[in-house]
Coordinates of N, CA, C and O in Angstrom, one line a residue:
X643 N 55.9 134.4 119.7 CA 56.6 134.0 118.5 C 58.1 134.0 118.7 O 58.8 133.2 118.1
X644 N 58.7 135.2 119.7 CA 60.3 135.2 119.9 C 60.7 133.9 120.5 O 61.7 133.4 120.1
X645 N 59.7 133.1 121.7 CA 59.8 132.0 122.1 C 59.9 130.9 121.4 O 60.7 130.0 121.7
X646 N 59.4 130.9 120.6 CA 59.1 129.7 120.0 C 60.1 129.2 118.9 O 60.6 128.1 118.7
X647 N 60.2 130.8 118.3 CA 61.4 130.9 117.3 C 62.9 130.7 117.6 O 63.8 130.4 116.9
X648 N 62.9 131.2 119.1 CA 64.5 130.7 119.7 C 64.7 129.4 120.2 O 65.9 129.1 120.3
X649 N 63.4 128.4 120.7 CA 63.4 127.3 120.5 C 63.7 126.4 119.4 O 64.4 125.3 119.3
X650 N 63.0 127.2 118.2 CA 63.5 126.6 116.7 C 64.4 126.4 116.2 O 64.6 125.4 115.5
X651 N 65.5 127.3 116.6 CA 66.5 127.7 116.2 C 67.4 126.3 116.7 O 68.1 125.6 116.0
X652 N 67.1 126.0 118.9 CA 68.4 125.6 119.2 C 68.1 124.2 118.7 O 69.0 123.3 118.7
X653 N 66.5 123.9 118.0 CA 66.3 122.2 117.5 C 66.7 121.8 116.3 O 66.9 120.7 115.9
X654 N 66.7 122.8 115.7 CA 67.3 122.9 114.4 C 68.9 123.0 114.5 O 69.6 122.3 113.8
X655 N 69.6 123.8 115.5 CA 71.0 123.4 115.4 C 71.2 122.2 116.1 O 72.2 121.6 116.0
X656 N 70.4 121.8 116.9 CA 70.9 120.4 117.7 C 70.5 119.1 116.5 O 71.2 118.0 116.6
X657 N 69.6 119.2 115.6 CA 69.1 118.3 114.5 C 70.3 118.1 113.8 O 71.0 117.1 113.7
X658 N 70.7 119.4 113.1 CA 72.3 119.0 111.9 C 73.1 119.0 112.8 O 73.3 117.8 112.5
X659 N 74.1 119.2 114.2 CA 74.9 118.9 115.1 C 74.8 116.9 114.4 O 75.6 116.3 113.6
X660 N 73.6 116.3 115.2 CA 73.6 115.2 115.4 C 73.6 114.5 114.0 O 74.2 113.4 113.9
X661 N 73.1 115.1 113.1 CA 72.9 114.4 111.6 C 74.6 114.2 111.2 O 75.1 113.1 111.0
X662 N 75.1 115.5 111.1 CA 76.6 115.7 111.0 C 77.4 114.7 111.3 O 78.1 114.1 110.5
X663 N 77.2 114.4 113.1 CA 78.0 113.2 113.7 C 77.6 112.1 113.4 O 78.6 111.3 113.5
X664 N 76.8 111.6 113.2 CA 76.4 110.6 112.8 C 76.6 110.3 111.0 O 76.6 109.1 110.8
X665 N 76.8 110.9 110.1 CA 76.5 110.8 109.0 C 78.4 110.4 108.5 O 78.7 109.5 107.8
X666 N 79.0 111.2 109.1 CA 80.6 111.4 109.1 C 81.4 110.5 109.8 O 82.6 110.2 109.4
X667 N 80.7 110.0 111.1 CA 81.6 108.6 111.6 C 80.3 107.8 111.6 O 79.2 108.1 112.1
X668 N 80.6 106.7 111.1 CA 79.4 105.5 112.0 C 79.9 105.0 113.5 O 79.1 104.1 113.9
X669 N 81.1 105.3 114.6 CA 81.1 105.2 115.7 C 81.6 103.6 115.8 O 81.9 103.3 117.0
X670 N 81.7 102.7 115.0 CA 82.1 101.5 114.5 C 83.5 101.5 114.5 O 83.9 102.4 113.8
X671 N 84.8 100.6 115.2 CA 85.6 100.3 115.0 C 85.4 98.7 114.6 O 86.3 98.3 113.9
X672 N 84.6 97.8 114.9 CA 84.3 96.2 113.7 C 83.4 96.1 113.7 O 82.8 96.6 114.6
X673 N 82.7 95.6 112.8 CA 81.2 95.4 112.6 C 80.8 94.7 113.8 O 79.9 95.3 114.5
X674 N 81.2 93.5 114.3 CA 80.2 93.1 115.5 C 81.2 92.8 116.7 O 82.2 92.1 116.5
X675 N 81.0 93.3 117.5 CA 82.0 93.6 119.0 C 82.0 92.5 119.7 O 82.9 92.5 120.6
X676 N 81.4 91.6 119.6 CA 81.1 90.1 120.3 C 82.0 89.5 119.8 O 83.1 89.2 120.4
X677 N 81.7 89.2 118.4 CA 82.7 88.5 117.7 C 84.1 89.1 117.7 O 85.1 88.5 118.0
X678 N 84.3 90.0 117.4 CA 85.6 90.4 117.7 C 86.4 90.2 119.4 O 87.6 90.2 119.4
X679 N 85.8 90.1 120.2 CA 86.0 89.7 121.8 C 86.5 88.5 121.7 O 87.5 88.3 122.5
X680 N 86.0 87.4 120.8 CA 86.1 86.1 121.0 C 87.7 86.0 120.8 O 88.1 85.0 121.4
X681 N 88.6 86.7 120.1 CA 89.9 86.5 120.0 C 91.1 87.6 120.7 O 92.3 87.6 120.8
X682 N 90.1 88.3 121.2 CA 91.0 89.3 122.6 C 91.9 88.2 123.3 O 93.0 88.5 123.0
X683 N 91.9 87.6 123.7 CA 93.2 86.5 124.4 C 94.2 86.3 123.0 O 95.1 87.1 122.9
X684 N 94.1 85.7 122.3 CA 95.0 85.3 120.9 C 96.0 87.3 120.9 O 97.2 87.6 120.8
X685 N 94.4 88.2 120.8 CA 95.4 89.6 120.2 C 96.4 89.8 121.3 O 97.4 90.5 121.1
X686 N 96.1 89.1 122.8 CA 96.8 89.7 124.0 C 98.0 88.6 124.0 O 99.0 88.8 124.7
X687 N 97.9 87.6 123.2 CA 99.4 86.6 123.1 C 100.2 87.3 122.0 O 101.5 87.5 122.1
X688 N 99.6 87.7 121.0 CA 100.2 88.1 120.0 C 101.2 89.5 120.3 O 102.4 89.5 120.0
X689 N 100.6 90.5 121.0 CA 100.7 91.5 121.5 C 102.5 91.3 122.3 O 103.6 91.8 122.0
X690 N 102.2 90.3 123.3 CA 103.6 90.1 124.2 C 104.8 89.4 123.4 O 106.0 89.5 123.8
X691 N 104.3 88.4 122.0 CA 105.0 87.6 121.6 C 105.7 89.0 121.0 O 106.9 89.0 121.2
X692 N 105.1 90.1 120.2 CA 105.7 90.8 119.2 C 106.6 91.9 120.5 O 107.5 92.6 120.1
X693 N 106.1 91.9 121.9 CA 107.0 92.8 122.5 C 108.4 91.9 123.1 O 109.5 92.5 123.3
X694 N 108.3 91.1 123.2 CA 109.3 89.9 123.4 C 110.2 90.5 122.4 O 111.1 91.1 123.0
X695 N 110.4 90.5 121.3 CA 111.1 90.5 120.2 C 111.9 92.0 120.6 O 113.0 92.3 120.1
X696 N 111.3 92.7 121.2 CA 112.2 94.0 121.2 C 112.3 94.9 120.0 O 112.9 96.0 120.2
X697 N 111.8 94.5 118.8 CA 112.0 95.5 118.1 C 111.6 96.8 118.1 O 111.0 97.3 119.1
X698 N 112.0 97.5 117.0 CA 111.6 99.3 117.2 C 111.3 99.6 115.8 O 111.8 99.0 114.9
X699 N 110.4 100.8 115.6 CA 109.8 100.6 114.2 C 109.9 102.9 114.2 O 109.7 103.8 115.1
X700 N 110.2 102.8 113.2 CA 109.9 104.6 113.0 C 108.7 104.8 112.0 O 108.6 103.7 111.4
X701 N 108.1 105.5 111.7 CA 107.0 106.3 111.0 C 107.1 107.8 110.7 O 107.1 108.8 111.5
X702 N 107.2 107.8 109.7 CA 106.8 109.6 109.4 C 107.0 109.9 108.1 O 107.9 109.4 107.3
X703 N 106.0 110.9 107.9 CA 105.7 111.7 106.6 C 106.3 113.3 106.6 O 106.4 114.3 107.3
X704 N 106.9 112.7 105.1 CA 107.9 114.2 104.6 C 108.0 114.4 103.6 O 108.5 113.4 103.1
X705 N 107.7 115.3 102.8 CA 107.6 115.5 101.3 C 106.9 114.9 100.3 O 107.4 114.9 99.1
X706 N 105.4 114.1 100.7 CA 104.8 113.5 100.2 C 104.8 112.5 100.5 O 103.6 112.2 100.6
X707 N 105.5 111.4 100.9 CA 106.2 110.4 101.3 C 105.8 110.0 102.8 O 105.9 110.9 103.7
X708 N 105.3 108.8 103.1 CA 105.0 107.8 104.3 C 106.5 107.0 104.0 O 107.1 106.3 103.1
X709 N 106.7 107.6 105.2 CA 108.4 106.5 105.3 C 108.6 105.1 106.5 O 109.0 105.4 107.7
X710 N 108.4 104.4 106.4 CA 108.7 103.2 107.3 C 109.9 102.5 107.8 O 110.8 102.3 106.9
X711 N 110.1 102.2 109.1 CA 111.8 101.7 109.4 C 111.8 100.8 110.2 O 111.4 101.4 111.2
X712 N 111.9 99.3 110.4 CA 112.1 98.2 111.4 C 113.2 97.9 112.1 O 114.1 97.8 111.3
X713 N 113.8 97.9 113.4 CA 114.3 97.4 113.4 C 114.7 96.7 114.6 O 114.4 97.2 115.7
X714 N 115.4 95.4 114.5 CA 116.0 94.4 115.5 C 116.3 95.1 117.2 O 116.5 96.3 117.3
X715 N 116.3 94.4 118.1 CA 116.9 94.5 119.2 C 117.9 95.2 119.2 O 118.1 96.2 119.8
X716 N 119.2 94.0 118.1 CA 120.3 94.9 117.9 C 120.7 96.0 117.2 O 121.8 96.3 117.0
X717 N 119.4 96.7 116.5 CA 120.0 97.7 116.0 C 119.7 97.6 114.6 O 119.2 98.5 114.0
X718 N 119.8 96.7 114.2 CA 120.1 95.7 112.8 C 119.0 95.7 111.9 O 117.9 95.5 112.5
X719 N 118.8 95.9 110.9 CA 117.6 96.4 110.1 C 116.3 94.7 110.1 O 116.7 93.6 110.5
X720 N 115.5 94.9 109.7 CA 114.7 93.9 109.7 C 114.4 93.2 108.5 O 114.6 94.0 107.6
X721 N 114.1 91.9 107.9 CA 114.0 91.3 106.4 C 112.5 91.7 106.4 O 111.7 91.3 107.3
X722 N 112.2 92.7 105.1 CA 111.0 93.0 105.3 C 110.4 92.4 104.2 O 111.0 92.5 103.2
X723 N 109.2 91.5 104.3 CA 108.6 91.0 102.7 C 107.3 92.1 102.0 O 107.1 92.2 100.8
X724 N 106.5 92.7 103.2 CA 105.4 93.3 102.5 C 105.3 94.1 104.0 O 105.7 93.7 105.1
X725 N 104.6 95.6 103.6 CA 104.7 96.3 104.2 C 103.2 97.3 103.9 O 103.1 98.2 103.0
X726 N 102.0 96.9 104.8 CA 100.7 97.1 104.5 C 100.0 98.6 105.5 O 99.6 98.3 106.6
X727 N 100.1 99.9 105.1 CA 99.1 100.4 106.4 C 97.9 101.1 106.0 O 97.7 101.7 104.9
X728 N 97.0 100.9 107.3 CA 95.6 101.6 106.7 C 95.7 103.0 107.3 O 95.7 103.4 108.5
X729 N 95.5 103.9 105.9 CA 95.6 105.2 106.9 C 93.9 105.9 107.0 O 93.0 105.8 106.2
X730 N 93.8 106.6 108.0 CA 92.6 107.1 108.0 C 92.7 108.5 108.7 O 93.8 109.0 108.7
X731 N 91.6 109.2 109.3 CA 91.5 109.9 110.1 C 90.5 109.5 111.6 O 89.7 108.6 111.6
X732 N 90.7 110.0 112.3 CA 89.8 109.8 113.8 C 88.8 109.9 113.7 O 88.3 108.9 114.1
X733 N 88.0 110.7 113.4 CA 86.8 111.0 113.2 C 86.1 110.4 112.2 O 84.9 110.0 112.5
X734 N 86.4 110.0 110.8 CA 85.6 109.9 109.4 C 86.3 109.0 108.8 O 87.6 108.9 108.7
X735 N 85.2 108.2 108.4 CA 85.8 107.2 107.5 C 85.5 107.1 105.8 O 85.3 106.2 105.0
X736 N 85.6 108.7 105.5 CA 85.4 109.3 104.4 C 87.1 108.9 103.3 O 87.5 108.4 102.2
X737 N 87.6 109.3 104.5 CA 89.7 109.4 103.5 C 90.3 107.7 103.7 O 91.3 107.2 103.2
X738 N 89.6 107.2 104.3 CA 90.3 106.1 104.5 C 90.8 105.1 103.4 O 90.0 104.5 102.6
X739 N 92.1 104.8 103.5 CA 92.6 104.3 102.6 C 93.9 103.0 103.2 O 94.5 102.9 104.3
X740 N 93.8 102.2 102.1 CA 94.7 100.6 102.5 C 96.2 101.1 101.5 O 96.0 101.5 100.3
X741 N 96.8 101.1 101.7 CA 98.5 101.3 101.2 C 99.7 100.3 101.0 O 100.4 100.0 101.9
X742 N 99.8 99.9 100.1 CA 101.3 99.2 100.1 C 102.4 99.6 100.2 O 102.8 100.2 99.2
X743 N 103.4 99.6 101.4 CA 104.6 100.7 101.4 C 105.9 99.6 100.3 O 106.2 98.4 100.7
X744 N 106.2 100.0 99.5 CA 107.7 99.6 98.2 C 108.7 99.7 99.4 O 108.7 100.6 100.2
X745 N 109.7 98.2 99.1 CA 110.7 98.2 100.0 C 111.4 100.1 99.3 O 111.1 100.7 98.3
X746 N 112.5 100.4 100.4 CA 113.7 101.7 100.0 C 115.0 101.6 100.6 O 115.9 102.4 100.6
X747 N 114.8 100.0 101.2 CA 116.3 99.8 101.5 C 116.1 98.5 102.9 O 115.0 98.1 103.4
X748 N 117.4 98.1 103.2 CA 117.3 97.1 104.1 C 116.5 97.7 105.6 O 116.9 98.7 106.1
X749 N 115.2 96.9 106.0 CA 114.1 97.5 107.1 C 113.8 98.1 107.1 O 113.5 98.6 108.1
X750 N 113.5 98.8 105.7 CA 112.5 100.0 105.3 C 111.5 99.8 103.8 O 111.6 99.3 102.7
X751 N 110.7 100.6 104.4 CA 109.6 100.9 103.0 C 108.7 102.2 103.2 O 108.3 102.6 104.2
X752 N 108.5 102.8 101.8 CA 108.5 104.2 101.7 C 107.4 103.8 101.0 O 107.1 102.6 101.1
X753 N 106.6 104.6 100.3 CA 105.4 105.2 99.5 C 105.0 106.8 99.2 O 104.4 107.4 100.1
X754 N 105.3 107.5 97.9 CA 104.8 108.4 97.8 C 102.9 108.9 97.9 O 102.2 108.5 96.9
X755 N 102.3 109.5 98.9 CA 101.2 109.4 98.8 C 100.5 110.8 99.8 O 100.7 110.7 101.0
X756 N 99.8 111.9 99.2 CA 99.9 112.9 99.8 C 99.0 113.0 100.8 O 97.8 112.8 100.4
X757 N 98.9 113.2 102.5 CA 98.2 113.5 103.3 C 97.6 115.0 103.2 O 98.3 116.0 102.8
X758 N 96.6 115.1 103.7 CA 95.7 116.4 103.9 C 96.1 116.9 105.2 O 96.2 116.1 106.1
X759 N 96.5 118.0 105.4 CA 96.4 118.5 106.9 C 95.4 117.8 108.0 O 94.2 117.6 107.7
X760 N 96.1 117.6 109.3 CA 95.6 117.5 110.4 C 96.0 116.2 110.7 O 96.9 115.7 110.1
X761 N 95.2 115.5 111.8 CA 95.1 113.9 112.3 C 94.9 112.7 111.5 O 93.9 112.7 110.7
X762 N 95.6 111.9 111.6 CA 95.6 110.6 110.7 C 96.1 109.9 111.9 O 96.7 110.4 112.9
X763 N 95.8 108.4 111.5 CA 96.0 107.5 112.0 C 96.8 106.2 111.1 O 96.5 106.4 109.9
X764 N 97.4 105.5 111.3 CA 98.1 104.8 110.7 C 98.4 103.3 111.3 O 99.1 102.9 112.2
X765 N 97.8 102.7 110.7 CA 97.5 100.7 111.0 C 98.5 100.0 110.1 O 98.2 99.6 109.0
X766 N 100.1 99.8 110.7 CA 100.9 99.1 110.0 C 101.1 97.6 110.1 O 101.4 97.3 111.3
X767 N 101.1 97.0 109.5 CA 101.3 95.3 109.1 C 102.7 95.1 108.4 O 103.1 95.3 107.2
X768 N 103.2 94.7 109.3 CA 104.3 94.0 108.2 C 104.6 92.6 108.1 O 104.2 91.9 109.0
X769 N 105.3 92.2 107.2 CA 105.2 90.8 107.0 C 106.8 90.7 107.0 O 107.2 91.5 106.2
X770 N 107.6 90.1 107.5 CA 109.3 89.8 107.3 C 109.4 88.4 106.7 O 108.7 87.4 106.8
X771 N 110.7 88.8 106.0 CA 111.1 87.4 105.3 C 110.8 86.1 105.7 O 110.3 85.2 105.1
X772 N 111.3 86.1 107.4 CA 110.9 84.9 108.1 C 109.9 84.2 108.4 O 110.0 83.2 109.1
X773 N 108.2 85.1 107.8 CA 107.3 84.9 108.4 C 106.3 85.3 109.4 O 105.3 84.7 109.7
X774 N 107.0 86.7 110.1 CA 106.7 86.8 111.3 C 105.7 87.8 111.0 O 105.9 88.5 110.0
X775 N 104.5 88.2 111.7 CA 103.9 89.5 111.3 C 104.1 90.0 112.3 O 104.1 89.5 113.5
X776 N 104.3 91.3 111.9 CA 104.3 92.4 113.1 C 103.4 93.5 112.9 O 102.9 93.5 111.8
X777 N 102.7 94.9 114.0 CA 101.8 95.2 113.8 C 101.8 96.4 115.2 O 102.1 96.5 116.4
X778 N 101.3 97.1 114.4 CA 101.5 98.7 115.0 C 100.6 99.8 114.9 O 100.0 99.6 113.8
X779 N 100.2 101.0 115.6 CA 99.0 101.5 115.9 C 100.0 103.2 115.8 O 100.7 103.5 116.8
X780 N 99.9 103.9 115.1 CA 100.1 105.4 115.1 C 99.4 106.4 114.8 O 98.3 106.3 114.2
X781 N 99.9 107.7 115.4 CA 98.9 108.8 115.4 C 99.7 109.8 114.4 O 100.9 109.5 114.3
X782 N 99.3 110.7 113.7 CA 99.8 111.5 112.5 C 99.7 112.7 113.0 O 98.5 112.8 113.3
X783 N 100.3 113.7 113.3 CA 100.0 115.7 112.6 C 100.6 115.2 111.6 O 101.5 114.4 111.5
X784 N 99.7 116.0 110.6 CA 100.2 116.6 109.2 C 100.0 118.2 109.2 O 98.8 118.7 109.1
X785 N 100.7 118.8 109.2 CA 100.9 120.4 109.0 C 100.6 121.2 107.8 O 101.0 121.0 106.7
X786 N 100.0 121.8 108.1 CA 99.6 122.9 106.5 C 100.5 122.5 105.7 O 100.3 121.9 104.6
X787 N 102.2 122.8 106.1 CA 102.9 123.0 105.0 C 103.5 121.6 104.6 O 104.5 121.4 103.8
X788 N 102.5 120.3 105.4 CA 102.7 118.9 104.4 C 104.1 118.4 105.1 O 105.0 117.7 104.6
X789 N 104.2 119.0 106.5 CA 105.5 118.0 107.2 C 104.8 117.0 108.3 O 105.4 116.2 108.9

């Protein structure tokens, strides 16, 4: 019976382990991976056209606040029209959320909006006056004390 019952035990924890992982991420970054392949060339033009440009972009959360910053080659702030990011976590697509960042000044846009402690990710879109989209991939600590 001790056999059988310590077998019990490790199928029962290996049952909720797997239920858990599974239930908390679906392991899905696009619904169908084929179709999404079909424009890997276009994302790999897009990719060099937006590193061509030289710009430089800051990100970070302080006081509640997702703060956003573009800017030029030279330095020079960017014309920003709309300023879109999806934030999530790594693991779970429980918190995931789409954001509009409010211009807060010339190549910037802020949003008050409170992160939970730990890992976040952050999928920025922006749109500039001229047309141009640009597009960016970040990783988040957020700290107990919300820096």
């Amino acid at each position: 019976l001790m056999f059988i019952g310590g077998f019990a035990v490790i199928v029962g924890v290996n049952l909720t382990l797997a239920f858990k992982a599974v239930s908390t991420f679906p392991g899905l970054e696009v619904p169908n991976s084929y179709v999404a392949s079909q424009g890997f060339n276009e994302k790999l033009r897009d990719a060099a056209r937006q590193a061509d440009l030289g710009w430089t972009a800051a990100l970070s959360y302080h006081d509640g606040a997702i703060v956003f910053d573009l800017r030029d080659s030279d330095g020079a702030p960017v014309g920003i029209s709309s300023v879109t990011a999806n934030l999530g976590r790594p693991s779970t697509t429980g918190q995931d959320v789409r954001l509009d960042l409010g211009p807060s000044g010339p190549g910037a846009a802020e949003l008050g909006h409170v992160l939970a402690p730990g890992q976040w990710f952050a999928d920025i879109e922006v749109r500039t006056i001229d047309g141009e989209i640009w597009q960016k991939r970040w990783r988040l600590q957020i700290r107990a004390d919300g820096s």
